[in-house]
Short mmCIF file of C-alpha atoms in Angstrom, two decimals:
data_model
loop_
_atom_site.label_atom_id
_atom_site.label_comp_id
_atom_site.label_asym_id
_atom_site.label_seq_id
_atom_site.Cartn_x
_atom_site.Cartn_y
_atom_site.Cartn_z
CA MET A 1 -30.35 67.23 -40.51
CA GLN A 2 -28.13 65.01 -39.03
CA GLN A 3 -26.41 68.15 -37.88
CA ILE A 4 -29.80 69.49 -36.16
CA ILE A 5 -30.32 66.38 -34.20
CA ASN A 6 -26.67 66.78 -33.17
CA PHE A 7 -26.96 70.12 -31.95
CA VAL A 8 -29.91 69.53 -30.44
CA ILE A 9 -28.47 66.34 -28.34
CA ARG A 10 -25.57 68.42 -27.87
CA ASN A 11 -27.22 71.38 -26.39
CA LYS A 12 -30.50 69.89 -24.90
CA THR A 13 -29.79 71.06 -21.40
CA PHE A 14 -29.45 74.44 -22.57
CA LEU A 15 -32.20 74.69 -24.69
CA LEU A 16 -34.55 72.55 -22.11
CA PHE A 17 -33.51 75.75 -19.79
CA LEU A 18 -34.81 77.53 -22.46
CA LEU A 19 -38.03 76.04 -22.82
CA LEU A 20 -38.95 76.08 -19.10
CA PHE A 21 -37.92 79.90 -18.82
CA VAL A 22 -39.62 81.16 -21.43
CA ILE A 23 -42.87 78.98 -20.45
CA SER A 24 -42.49 80.67 -16.62
CA LEU A 25 -41.73 83.83 -17.97
CA GLY A 26 -44.89 83.35 -19.81
CA LEU A 27 -46.99 82.45 -17.12
CA THR A 28 -45.34 85.22 -15.08
CA ILE A 29 -47.00 87.76 -17.98
CA GLN A 30 -50.38 86.33 -17.87
CA SER A 31 -50.60 86.87 -13.98
CA HIS A 32 -49.49 90.41 -14.33
CA SER A 33 -53.42 90.84 -16.48
CA TYR A 34 -56.39 90.99 -14.62
CA HIS A 35 -58.20 88.09 -14.65
CA LYS A 36 -55.80 85.83 -16.43
CA SER A 37 -53.74 83.74 -14.16
CA LYS A 38 -56.82 81.35 -14.38
CA PHE A 39 -54.21 77.92 -14.14
CA ILE A 40 -51.43 79.01 -11.54
CA ASN A 41 -53.86 80.02 -8.42
CA SER A 42 -54.26 79.00 -4.94
CA ALA A 43 -58.07 78.40 -5.24
CA ASN A 44 -57.98 74.62 -5.89
CA PHE A 45 -58.81 71.36 -4.47
CA LEU A 46 -55.14 70.81 -3.56
CA THR A 47 -53.44 73.73 -2.48
CA GLY A 48 -57.04 74.70 -1.39
CA GLY A 49 -57.69 72.18 0.92
CA ILE A 50 -53.80 71.79 2.57
CA TYR A 51 -54.03 75.30 3.12
CA GLU A 52 -57.96 74.63 4.70
CA GLY A 53 -55.78 71.96 7.30
CA ALA A 54 -52.78 74.46 8.32
CA SER A 55 -55.65 76.77 9.06
CA GLY A 56 -57.65 74.34 10.95
CA ILE A 57 -54.89 74.57 13.64
CA SER A 58 -53.34 77.84 13.35
CA ASP A 59 -56.79 79.28 14.05
CA TYR A 60 -56.92 78.57 17.19
CA PHE A 61 -53.96 80.64 18.56
CA ASP A 62 -56.09 83.77 17.18
CA LEU A 63 -59.28 83.06 18.92
CA ASP A 64 -58.35 85.59 21.03
CA ASP A 65 -58.52 88.12 18.61
CA GLN A 66 -61.26 86.91 16.36
CA ASN A 67 -63.76 86.71 19.33
CA LYS A 68 -62.86 90.46 20.08
CA ILE A 69 -63.77 91.34 16.78
CA LEU A 70 -66.46 89.99 16.93
CA VAL A 71 -67.51 91.23 20.15
CA GLU A 72 -66.83 94.49 19.36
CA GLU A 73 -69.12 94.03 15.77
CA ASN A 74 -72.29 92.70 17.88
CA ASN A 75 -71.82 95.75 20.26
CA ARG A 76 -71.73 98.42 17.80
CA LEU A 77 -74.42 96.89 15.45
CA ARG A 78 -76.73 96.51 18.64
CA SER A 79 -76.10 100.10 19.55
CA GLN A 80 -77.45 101.10 15.98
CA VAL A 81 -80.74 98.75 16.62
CA PHE A 82 -81.44 100.75 20.05
CA ASN A 83 -80.34 104.19 18.40
CA SER A 84 -82.10 102.75 15.34
CA GLY A 85 -83.60 106.60 15.13
CA ASP A 86 -80.30 108.19 15.36
CA SER A 87 -78.68 108.55 12.20
CA THR A 88 -75.30 109.46 13.68
CA VAL A 89 -73.76 106.54 15.23
CA VAL A 90 -70.05 106.55 14.93
CA GLY A 91 -68.72 104.22 12.61
CA ARG A 92 -72.21 103.55 11.39
CA SER A 93 -71.73 99.72 9.22
CA SER A 94 -73.56 100.68 5.80
CA ILE A 95 -74.41 96.67 5.15
CA ASP A 96 -76.96 96.34 6.72
CA SER A 97 -79.29 95.13 3.94
CA VAL A 98 -82.15 96.12 4.60
CA SER A 99 -81.62 100.03 4.22
CA TYR A 100 -80.62 98.91 0.60
CA ASN A 101 -83.65 97.54 -0.12
CA GLY A 102 -82.19 93.61 -0.38
CA ARG A 103 -79.81 94.89 -3.56
CA TYR A 104 -78.01 93.06 -1.58
CA THR A 105 -76.42 89.97 -0.11
CA ILE A 106 -74.62 89.00 2.35
CA GLN A 107 -72.58 85.59 2.73
CA SER A 108 -69.61 84.63 5.54
CA ALA A 109 -66.69 83.48 4.97
CA LYS A 110 -63.18 81.72 5.94
CA ILE A 111 -59.58 83.24 5.19
CA ILE A 112 -57.65 80.34 5.09
CA ASN A 113 -54.28 82.27 3.63
CA ASN A 114 -53.22 85.67 3.92
CA ASN A 115 -50.83 87.02 2.39
CA TYR A 116 -49.42 91.01 2.52
CA SER A 117 -45.97 90.64 1.81
CA SER A 118 -45.38 90.86 -1.44
CA SER A 119 -46.39 93.46 -4.03
CA LYS A 120 -48.90 91.16 -5.56
CA ASN A 121 -51.13 89.77 -2.58
CA TYR A 122 -54.39 87.51 -2.56
CA LEU A 123 -55.98 85.76 0.41
CA THR A 124 -57.89 82.23 0.25
CA LEU A 125 -60.97 81.57 0.70
CA ASN A 126 -62.91 78.32 2.04
CA LYS A 127 -65.85 78.87 0.10
CA GLY A 128 -66.21 78.96 -4.16
CA GLU A 129 -68.99 78.05 -6.26
CA LYS A 130 -70.92 75.48 -4.70
CA ASP A 131 -71.61 78.51 -1.96
CA ALA A 132 -73.09 80.40 -5.39
CA ILE A 133 -69.37 82.41 -4.92
CA LYS A 134 -68.74 84.18 -8.56
CA GLU A 135 -66.10 86.77 -9.36
CA ASP A 136 -66.13 90.17 -8.61
CA LEU A 137 -67.74 90.16 -5.78
CA GLY A 138 -66.88 92.11 -3.01
CA VAL A 139 -64.77 91.13 0.42
CA ILE A 140 -65.32 93.12 3.05
CA THR A 141 -64.74 92.86 7.77
CA SER A 142 -66.94 94.45 9.96
CA LYS A 143 -64.12 97.00 10.13
CA GLY A 144 -63.66 97.61 6.29
CA ILE A 145 -62.88 96.71 2.54
CA VAL A 146 -60.83 93.46 1.41
CA GLY A 147 -60.37 93.13 -1.68
CA ILE A 148 -62.93 91.53 -4.52
CA ILE A 149 -62.89 87.78 -5.93
CA ASP A 150 -61.03 87.37 -8.73
CA ASN A 151 -60.82 83.39 -9.57
CA THR A 152 -63.03 80.87 -8.18
CA SER A 153 -62.76 76.83 -8.13
CA ASN A 154 -65.61 74.37 -6.64
CA GLY A 155 -64.91 74.80 -2.78
CA TYR A 156 -62.69 77.66 -2.99
CA ALA A 157 -62.02 81.58 -3.95
CA ARG A 158 -59.42 83.88 -4.78
CA VAL A 159 -59.54 87.29 -3.13
CA LEU A 160 -57.29 90.00 -5.17
CA SER A 161 -56.37 92.14 -1.66
CA ILE A 162 -55.99 95.71 -2.08
CA LEU A 163 -53.02 95.33 -0.91
CA ASN A 164 -51.81 94.43 -4.57
CA THR A 165 -50.69 96.42 -7.29
CA LYS A 166 -53.41 95.67 -9.93
CA SER A 167 -56.21 96.70 -7.65
CA ARG A 168 -58.88 99.56 -8.51
CA ILE A 169 -61.62 100.51 -6.21
CA ASN A 170 -63.78 103.47 -6.46
CA ALA A 171 -63.14 105.53 -3.12
CA GLN A 172 -64.37 108.63 -1.75
CA LEU A 173 -64.00 110.99 1.24
CA LYS A 174 -67.25 110.88 3.35
CA ALA A 175 -67.12 114.64 3.49
CA SER A 176 -68.16 115.79 0.00
CA ASN A 177 -68.58 113.43 -3.03
CA HIS A 178 -65.52 113.50 -4.59
CA ILE A 179 -64.37 110.41 -5.59
CA GLY A 180 -60.95 108.68 -6.31
CA SER A 181 -59.26 105.26 -7.14
CA LEU A 182 -57.44 103.41 -4.27
CA GLU A 183 -54.30 102.18 -5.34
CA TRP A 184 -51.33 100.69 -3.79
CA ASP A 185 -48.41 101.52 -4.59
CA GLY A 186 -46.57 98.05 -3.15
CA LYS A 187 -43.84 99.68 -1.49
CA SER A 188 -46.30 101.07 1.69
CA HIS A 189 -46.62 99.97 4.84
CA VAL A 190 -49.39 96.95 4.67
CA ASN A 191 -51.99 98.88 6.07
CA THR A 192 -51.33 102.21 4.40
CA VAL A 193 -52.72 102.19 0.35
CA GLN A 194 -52.89 105.32 -2.08
CA LEU A 195 -56.18 107.29 -2.74
CA THR A 196 -55.39 109.12 -6.43
CA ASP A 197 -57.10 111.72 -8.77
CA VAL A 198 -59.13 113.39 -5.77
CA SER A 199 -59.94 116.76 -7.92
CA LYS A 200 -57.77 119.69 -6.17
CA PHE A 201 -60.80 121.64 -5.26
CA ALA A 202 -61.78 118.66 -2.80
CA PRO A 203 -61.76 119.98 0.76
CA VAL A 204 -58.91 117.11 2.22
CA LYS A 205 -58.45 117.41 5.71
CA ILE A 206 -55.97 115.20 7.74
CA GLY A 207 -58.04 112.65 10.02
CA ASP A 208 -60.80 112.67 7.87
CA THR A 209 -62.93 109.07 6.74
CA ILE A 210 -62.50 107.56 3.01
CA ILE A 211 -65.53 105.26 2.34
CA THR A 212 -65.92 103.38 -0.88
CA GLY A 213 -68.30 105.66 -3.65
CA GLY A 214 -71.13 104.12 -5.09
CA GLU A 215 -69.83 103.80 -8.86
CA SER A 216 -69.08 100.44 -8.22
CA THR A 217 -71.59 97.97 -8.91
CA ILE A 218 -68.92 95.26 -6.87
CA PHE A 219 -69.31 97.32 -2.76
CA PRO A 220 -72.31 99.61 -1.62
CA LYS A 221 -71.53 102.93 -1.08
CA GLY A 222 -70.38 103.76 2.27
CA ILE A 223 -68.23 100.92 3.54
CA PRO A 224 -65.36 102.21 5.61
CA ILE A 225 -61.67 101.86 4.35
CA GLY A 226 -59.78 104.29 6.15
CA ILE A 227 -58.90 107.84 7.53
CA ILE A 228 -56.26 110.12 5.60
CA GLU A 229 -53.08 111.08 7.04
CA SER A 230 -51.29 112.66 4.38
CA PHE A 231 -51.53 114.41 0.79
CA VAL A 232 -49.69 115.96 -1.61
CA LEU A 233 -51.02 117.86 -4.62
CA ASP A 234 -49.58 116.17 -7.55
CA ILE A 235 -46.62 117.22 -10.49
CA SER A 236 -49.82 118.25 -12.69
CA GLY A 237 -51.24 120.29 -10.12
CA ASP A 238 -54.93 119.13 -10.53
CA THR A 239 -54.90 116.35 -8.24
CA TYR A 240 -54.30 114.95 -5.04
CA THR A 241 -52.72 112.03 -3.73
CA ILE A 242 -53.79 110.81 -0.66
CA GLN A 243 -52.02 108.72 2.04
CA VAL A 244 -54.99 106.03 3.29
CA THR A 245 -54.45 104.58 6.53
CA LEU A 246 -57.05 101.31 6.97
CA PHE A 247 -59.48 101.00 9.34
CA ASN A 248 -58.52 96.83 8.68
CA ASP A 249 -55.59 95.33 10.11
CA MET A 250 -54.71 93.39 6.87
CA THR A 251 -52.11 91.54 8.49
CA ASN A 252 -55.02 89.49 11.22
CA LEU A 253 -57.92 88.37 8.92
CA SER A 254 -60.23 86.20 9.32
CA HIS A 255 -64.41 86.22 9.51
CA VAL A 256 -64.71 88.15 6.18
CA TYR A 257 -68.25 88.97 4.67
CA ILE A 258 -69.31 88.74 0.49
CA ILE A 259 -70.99 91.15 -0.76
CA GLU A 260 -72.95 90.31 -4.02
CA ASN A 261 -75.24 93.47 -5.93
CA LEU A 262 -78.07 91.65 -7.02
CA ASP A 263 -78.42 94.78 -9.47
CA SER A 264 -74.83 94.61 -11.16
CA GLU A 265 -75.94 92.82 -13.82
CA GLU A 266 -78.55 94.95 -14.95
CA ILE A 267 -76.25 98.05 -14.13
CA LYS A 268 -73.61 95.93 -16.54
CA LEU A 269 -76.17 95.12 -19.40
CA LEU A 270 -77.31 99.04 -19.56
CA GLU A 271 -73.94 100.27 -19.35
CA ASN A 272 -72.13 98.39 -22.10
CA PRO A 273 -74.34 99.59 -25.21
CA ILE A 274 -73.04 103.37 -24.47
CA ASP A 275 -69.41 102.24 -24.34
CA GLU A 276 -69.54 100.67 -27.93
CA MET B 1 -29.33 54.93 -5.85
CA ASN B 2 -33.09 53.92 -5.13
CA SER B 3 -32.89 55.14 -1.15
CA LEU B 4 -31.00 58.31 -2.88
CA ASN B 5 -34.06 58.41 -5.01
CA ILE B 6 -36.63 58.46 -1.97
CA ASN B 7 -34.93 61.07 -0.13
CA SER B 8 -35.05 63.46 -2.84
CA ILE B 9 -39.03 63.17 -3.55
CA VAL B 10 -39.14 63.39 0.28
CA ARG B 11 -37.50 66.88 0.64
CA PHE B 12 -39.01 68.25 -2.61
CA LEU B 13 -42.46 67.52 -0.50
CA VAL B 14 -41.31 68.32 2.49
CA LEU B 15 -39.40 71.68 1.41
CA ILE B 16 -42.96 73.02 -0.73
CA LEU B 17 -44.84 72.31 2.45
CA ALA B 18 -42.86 73.90 5.37
CA GLN B 19 -42.29 76.74 2.65
CA VAL B 20 -45.68 77.37 2.01
CA LEU B 21 -47.05 76.58 5.51
CA VAL B 22 -44.30 78.29 7.64
CA PHE B 23 -41.76 80.09 5.82
CA SER B 24 -43.89 82.01 3.88
CA ASN B 25 -45.83 83.68 6.65
CA ILE B 26 -42.83 84.41 8.56
CA ASN B 27 -42.84 88.15 7.48
CA PHE B 28 -39.94 89.42 9.66
CA ILE B 29 -40.33 93.42 10.07
CA GLY B 30 -42.92 93.45 8.15
CA SER B 31 -42.18 91.96 4.79
CA ILE B 32 -39.34 89.68 5.23
CA ASN B 33 -39.51 86.24 4.29
CA PRO B 34 -36.81 83.54 3.55
CA TYR B 35 -37.20 80.88 0.79
CA PRO B 36 -35.33 78.11 2.35
CA TYR B 37 -37.13 75.60 0.24
CA ILE B 38 -33.99 76.60 -2.78
CA LEU B 39 -32.23 73.62 -0.74
CA PHE B 40 -33.51 71.10 -2.83
CA ILE B 41 -31.65 72.96 -5.57
CA LEU B 42 -28.61 73.42 -3.35
CA LEU B 43 -28.35 70.23 -2.60
CA PHE B 44 -29.26 67.75 -5.39
CA PRO B 45 -26.68 64.90 -6.60
CA ILE B 46 -24.33 66.13 -8.55
CA ASN B 47 -23.61 63.22 -10.62
CA ASN B 48 -27.32 62.34 -11.74
CA ASN B 49 -28.89 63.66 -14.54
CA ARG B 50 -28.86 67.19 -15.55
CA THR B 51 -31.97 67.26 -17.77
CA LEU B 52 -34.23 65.70 -15.07
CA PHE B 53 -32.31 68.47 -12.24
CA ILE B 54 -33.85 70.96 -14.31
CA PHE B 55 -37.38 70.14 -15.19
CA LEU B 56 -37.85 69.00 -11.23
CA SER B 57 -36.32 72.47 -10.33
CA PHE B 58 -38.58 74.32 -13.21
CA MET B 59 -42.18 71.74 -10.57
CA LEU B 60 -40.20 72.96 -7.31
CA GLY B 61 -41.02 76.84 -8.35
CA LEU B 62 -44.08 75.95 -10.09
CA PHE B 63 -45.45 74.29 -6.90
CA VAL B 64 -44.17 77.02 -4.30
CA ASP B 65 -46.13 79.66 -7.53
CA ILE B 66 -49.77 77.90 -7.24
CA PHE B 67 -49.72 78.23 -3.69
CA SER B 68 -48.26 81.36 -3.62
CA ASN B 69 -50.29 82.81 -6.82
CA SER B 70 -47.41 84.36 -7.48
CA GLY B 71 -47.90 83.33 -12.02
CA GLY B 72 -44.39 81.91 -12.48
CA VAL B 73 -41.80 84.06 -10.50
CA HIS B 74 -40.62 80.75 -8.72
CA ALA B 75 -40.19 78.70 -11.63
CA ALA B 76 -38.40 81.06 -13.79
CA ALA B 77 -35.52 81.82 -10.77
CA CYS B 78 -35.24 78.14 -9.76
CA VAL B 79 -34.53 76.71 -13.48
CA THR B 80 -32.21 79.19 -13.62
CA VAL B 81 -30.02 78.57 -10.67
CA ALA B 82 -30.31 75.10 -11.74
CA PHE B 83 -29.15 76.14 -15.21
CA ILE B 84 -26.00 77.90 -14.10
CA ARG B 85 -25.02 75.16 -10.82
CA PRO B 86 -22.38 73.63 -12.29
CA PRO B 87 -20.07 77.29 -12.79
CA VAL B 88 -21.17 78.32 -9.73
CA LEU B 89 -19.72 74.63 -7.84
CA LYS B 90 -16.48 74.36 -9.84
CA PHE B 91 -16.43 78.58 -8.85
CA ALA B 92 -17.10 77.91 -4.92
CA PHE B 93 -15.16 73.83 -4.66
CA GLY B 94 -12.92 74.38 -7.13
CA MET B 95 -10.85 71.36 -7.52
CA VAL B 96 -13.08 68.47 -5.50
CA TYR B 97 -15.80 69.11 -8.00
CA GLU B 98 -13.36 68.70 -11.05
CA HIS B 99 -12.62 65.10 -9.71
CA GLN B 100 -16.70 64.70 -9.12
CA THR B 101 -16.03 63.50 -5.23
CA ILE B 102 -17.56 66.19 -4.23
CA LYS B 103 -20.36 65.19 -1.18
CA PHE B 104 -21.88 68.60 0.37
CA ASN B 105 -21.80 66.45 3.90
CA ASN B 106 -17.89 66.52 3.93
CA THR B 107 -17.23 69.74 2.40
CA GLU B 108 -15.51 72.56 4.22
CA PHE B 109 -18.67 75.46 6.18
CA GLY B 110 -16.90 78.43 4.40
CA ASN B 111 -16.64 76.66 1.19
CA ARG B 112 -20.47 76.02 1.41
CA ILE B 113 -21.63 78.94 2.85
CA ILE B 114 -19.87 80.94 -0.39
CA TYR B 115 -21.72 78.25 -2.54
CA PHE B 116 -25.17 78.92 -0.84
CA SER B 117 -24.83 82.77 -1.29
CA ILE B 118 -24.19 82.99 -4.43
CA LEU B 119 -27.07 80.83 -5.76
CA ILE B 120 -29.36 81.94 -3.41
CA PHE B 121 -28.50 85.74 -4.24
CA ILE B 122 -29.28 84.84 -8.07
CA HIS B 123 -32.90 83.06 -7.00
CA HIS B 124 -33.57 85.42 -4.96
CA PHE B 125 -32.49 88.58 -7.49
CA ILE B 126 -34.44 87.21 -10.76
CA MET B 127 -37.54 86.59 -8.45
CA PHE B 128 -37.92 89.65 -7.14
CA LEU B 129 -37.54 91.34 -10.20
CA LEU B 130 -40.09 89.49 -12.08
CA GLU B 131 -42.95 89.71 -9.02
CA ILE B 132 -42.47 93.47 -8.85
CA PHE B 133 -41.87 93.71 -12.91
CA ASN B 134 -40.78 97.76 -12.83
CA ILE B 135 -37.32 98.50 -13.61
CA SER B 136 -38.33 101.95 -12.00
CA ASN B 137 -38.41 100.19 -8.55
CA ILE B 138 -35.02 98.46 -9.05
CA LEU B 139 -34.08 99.69 -5.26
CA LEU B 140 -36.42 98.17 -3.76
CA VAL B 141 -35.83 94.68 -5.67
CA LEU B 142 -32.48 95.29 -4.26
CA GLN B 143 -33.44 95.46 -1.66
CA LYS B 144 -35.97 93.15 -1.02
CA THR B 145 -33.29 90.62 -2.58
CA LEU B 146 -30.70 92.01 0.12
CA PHE B 147 -32.81 91.22 3.28
CA SER B 148 -34.66 88.10 2.20
CA SER B 149 -30.96 85.97 0.56
CA ILE B 150 -29.43 87.06 4.51
CA PHE B 151 -32.66 85.32 6.44
CA THR B 152 -32.62 82.20 3.33
CA VAL B 153 -28.50 82.05 3.91
CA ILE B 154 -29.24 82.50 7.16
CA LEU B 155 -32.23 79.52 7.18
CA CYS B 156 -30.05 76.91 5.03
CA ALA B 157 -26.84 76.25 6.79
CA VAL B 158 -28.58 76.18 9.71
CA ILE B 159 -30.69 73.47 8.24
CA SER B 160 -28.05 71.96 6.47
CA ILE B 161 -26.04 71.88 9.68
CA LEU B 162 -28.53 70.58 11.53
CA PHE B 163 -29.33 67.26 9.02
CA SER B 164 -26.11 66.60 7.65
CA ASN B 165 -24.74 65.55 10.58
CA LYS B 166 -27.30 62.97 11.16
CA GLN B 167 -27.40 61.37 7.36
CA ARG B 168 -23.62 61.08 7.79
#
């Protein structure tokens, strides 16, 4: 017994190091599985508050750009109203809740922290549970999609960016109904993502538009994502992997919209018994 | 001794805030960020309690992790660097360290850069390895480590030069 105690005392530095290293490894591994990084995230009172204060200052330097983006969006919406008989308006925004019979509700929010340099990027929003923000709501801007909310606190929410190797979003070609899964490999340039598992029979053309598919309960169908930059057939020869250039500039985001699908619980309830 | 502690606490807080609000958002040429918050570990007084030092390093990394949503990668890297600091000190400063008379402000610039570089490189390597967490992307890890390390070493050298004169 004496020897064990002596051993612990002699090696207490090493043992402490080992303990702390294992704890941090555990946290790292936990953060790699979806929906489990509850403890270490920036959507809490302290970090959210600090980020909000800092973004209050830095927002002033960006007012010009953000105004321009808002004016562009107003412009497009206005032309949509004036030409409402015309369904072929270029870049038609499909988040108009009227055309979805009120199935979606939309809230605006502001990004207070934006990351795009690591392989697992997250954003922090200034709205949380007190504004009825929940997990698994979609986040978009006027130009395209941003990500999915994966963690909330009372006043803040964390968004799993599409620039995160964990992110998987259902997407499809605009020209046909061939679906694929939108991923990011962590190495590409920040405004390029990959659309994988597209059938080899799909009419893929460079310059075509990619939109969200209707298969997920998170995003409505038809939100623009980006255009096809290049594509290759997989080694197996069955599916295409498509490089998509995003419409959004992920490095310059400020105002976003949070979409809630009011039917999502009903759809999930209906689908779950089949899985069992 | 007391002023030393206050100095360390202030350094701890200021470096974390500077890291998460400024240095993590530099994104030089797309995605290269420096991590000069590690200066806290590099310049921590040597004669102090080692157990406390390792624990403080862990907290430092954990705070940066919470802010940057990275699980525990900074904490793991910081703890490792804190643990292997004594041998690196011995290697970089030689006899001066053996006699326990070392003060970072009085060391030679070249020695200090070597000491910084070794620890920063190890820190960044562990951090990026855990962050990417995929051994088939080892080239990407090395590339990120190299670029970020150069950036951090330069920044750390500049910061330590700027602030050392005042303290002397």
